């Protein structure tokens, strides 16, 4: 019997690129330092896009406009204590960044950085997330 897939919501922070297309902001994970997008567990009283916006603020220190419809989802294995892992499905909401804050809750735990969409896609591990990054126009 396989374990259930756990749902999370994620924000895909983007802005117009100075050259062409879109820039994507990635953040580092707290445990491994891998490049990821802000994401989190469902919250009581909040719908998916609201959770994504909250995670963007807490994890990346950004504010902006979150689209209310997800552009897709990706799956990943979340490492748990004791060597176990959970399979998570992350529904992804485009997040147009309006401002970057100097102070935010997880600023001492993560790095944030802008990348051209193609480079951002090459830095994340999950193939489904790579495709979502490249789909943002």
Coordinates of C-alpha atoms in Angstrom, one line a residue:
X1 CA 0.0 0.0 0.0
X2 CA 1.5 3.3 -1.0
X3 CA 1.4 6.5 1.1
X4 CA -1.0 9.2 0.1
X5 CA 0.3 12.2 -1.9
X6 CA 0.3 15.3 0.2
X7 CA -0.9 18.7 -1.3
X8 CA 1.1 21.9 -1.1
X9 CA 0.7 25.3 -2.8
X10 CA 3.5 27.2 -4.4
X11 CA 4.2 30.6 -5.8
X12 CA 6.2 31.1 -9.0
X13 CA 7.6 34.6 -8.6
X14 CA 8.3 36.4 -11.9
X15 CA 8.9 39.8 -13.4
X16 CA 9.5 41.2 -16.9
X17 CA 13.1 40.6 -17.9
X18 CA 15.3 43.6 -18.8
X19 CA 16.3 41.8 -22.0
X20 CA 13.3 39.6 -23.1
X21 CA 10.8 37.2 -21.6
X22 CA 10.6 36.7 -17.8
X23 CA 12.9 36.5 -14.8
X24 CA 12.1 34.0 -12.2
X25 CA 13.0 34.3 -8.5
X26 CA 14.1 31.1 -6.8
X27 CA 14.9 30.6 -3.1
X28 CA 17.0 28.0 -1.4
X29 CA 15.6 25.2 0.7
X30 CA 16.4 25.4 4.4
X31 CA 17.8 21.9 4.7
X32 CA 19.8 21.2 1.5
X33 CA 20.2 24.6 -0.1
X34 CA 18.6 23.4 -3.4
X35 CA 16.9 26.0 -5.6
X36 CA 13.1 25.8 -5.2
X37 CA 10.0 28.0 -5.3
X38 CA 8.2 29.3 -2.2
X39 CA 5.6 26.7 -1.1
X40 CA 3.7 25.4 1.9
X41 CA 0.9 23.3 3.4
X42 CA -2.8 24.2 3.1
X43 CA -3.9 26.7 5.8
X44 CA -7.4 26.7 7.4
X45 CA -9.5 29.5 5.9
X46 CA -7.2 30.1 2.9
X47 CA -7.5 29.0 -0.7
X48 CA -4.5 27.8 -2.7
X49 CA -3.5 31.2 -4.2
X50 CA -3.7 32.8 -0.8
X51 CA -1.4 30.2 0.7
X52 CA 1.0 30.7 -2.2
X53 CA 1.1 34.5 -1.6
X54 CA 1.7 34.0 2.2
X55 CA 4.6 31.6 1.5
X56 CA 6.1 34.0 -1.0
X57 CA 6.1 36.7 1.7
X58 CA 7.4 34.4 4.5
X59 CA 10.0 32.5 2.5
X60 CA 11.2 35.0 -0.1
X61 CA 10.2 38.4 1.3
X62 CA 8.2 39.5 -1.7
X63 CA 4.8 41.0 -2.3
X64 CA 2.8 41.0 -5.5
X65 CA -0.1 39.9 -7.5
X66 CA -1.0 36.2 -7.3
X67 CA -3.1 34.6 -10.1
X68 CA -6.1 32.8 -8.7
X69 CA -5.8 29.8 -11.1
X70 CA -2.9 27.4 -10.8
X71 CA -0.9 27.0 -14.0
X72 CA -0.1 23.3 -13.2
X73 CA 1.5 21.2 -10.6
X74 CA 4.7 19.3 -9.9
X75 CA 5.6 16.4 -7.6
X76 CA 8.6 16.0 -5.4
X77 CA 9.8 13.8 -2.5
X78 CA 9.9 15.8 0.8
X79 CA 12.6 14.4 3.1
X80 CA 11.4 13.7 6.7
X81 CA 13.4 12.9 9.8
X82 CA 14.6 9.4 10.1
X83 CA 15.2 9.0 6.3
X84 CA 11.6 8.7 5.3
X85 CA 10.0 10.8 2.6
X86 CA 6.6 12.0 1.6
X87 CA 5.4 12.5 -2.0
X88 CA 4.0 16.0 -2.4
X89 CA 2.0 17.5 -5.2
X90 CA 2.5 21.3 -5.4
X91 CA -0.1 23.3 -7.2
X92 CA 1.7 26.4 -8.7
X93 CA 0.3 29.9 -8.9
X94 CA 2.0 32.6 -10.9
X95 CA 3.1 35.5 -8.7
X96 CA 3.9 38.9 -10.3
X97 CA 6.4 40.5 -7.9
X98 CA 5.7 44.1 -7.1
X99 CA 8.1 44.6 -4.2
X100 CA 11.1 43.0 -2.5
X101 CA 11.3 43.5 1.3
X102 CA 14.5 44.0 3.2
X103 CA 13.2 42.2 6.2
X104 CA 11.0 39.1 6.2
X105 CA 10.4 36.1 8.4
X106 CA 12.9 33.6 6.9
X107 CA 15.6 36.0 5.7
X108 CA 18.2 34.3 7.8
X109 CA 17.3 30.8 6.7
X110 CA 17.2 31.2 2.9
X111 CA 18.7 33.0 -0.1
X112 CA 16.6 34.5 -2.9
X113 CA 17.9 35.3 -6.4
X114 CA 16.5 36.3 -9.8
X115 CA 17.4 34.2 -12.8
X116 CA 16.4 34.3 -16.5
X117 CA 13.7 31.7 -17.0
X118 CA 15.9 29.3 -18.9
X119 CA 18.6 29.4 -16.2
X120 CA 16.0 29.0 -13.4
X121 CA 14.6 26.0 -15.1
X122 CA 18.1 24.4 -15.3
X123 CA 18.6 25.0 -11.6
X124 CA 15.6 23.1 -10.2
X125 CA 15.6 19.4 -9.8
X126 CA 12.0 18.5 -10.8
X127 CA 11.2 18.1 -14.5
X128 CA 7.6 19.2 -14.0
X129 CA 8.7 22.4 -12.3
X130 CA 11.2 23.1 -15.1
X131 CA 8.3 23.0 -17.6
X132 CA 6.1 25.3 -15.4
X133 CA 8.9 27.8 -15.2
X134 CA 9.4 27.8 -18.9
X135 CA 5.6 28.3 -19.5
X136 CA 5.4 31.6 -17.7
X137 CA 5.2 34.4 -20.3

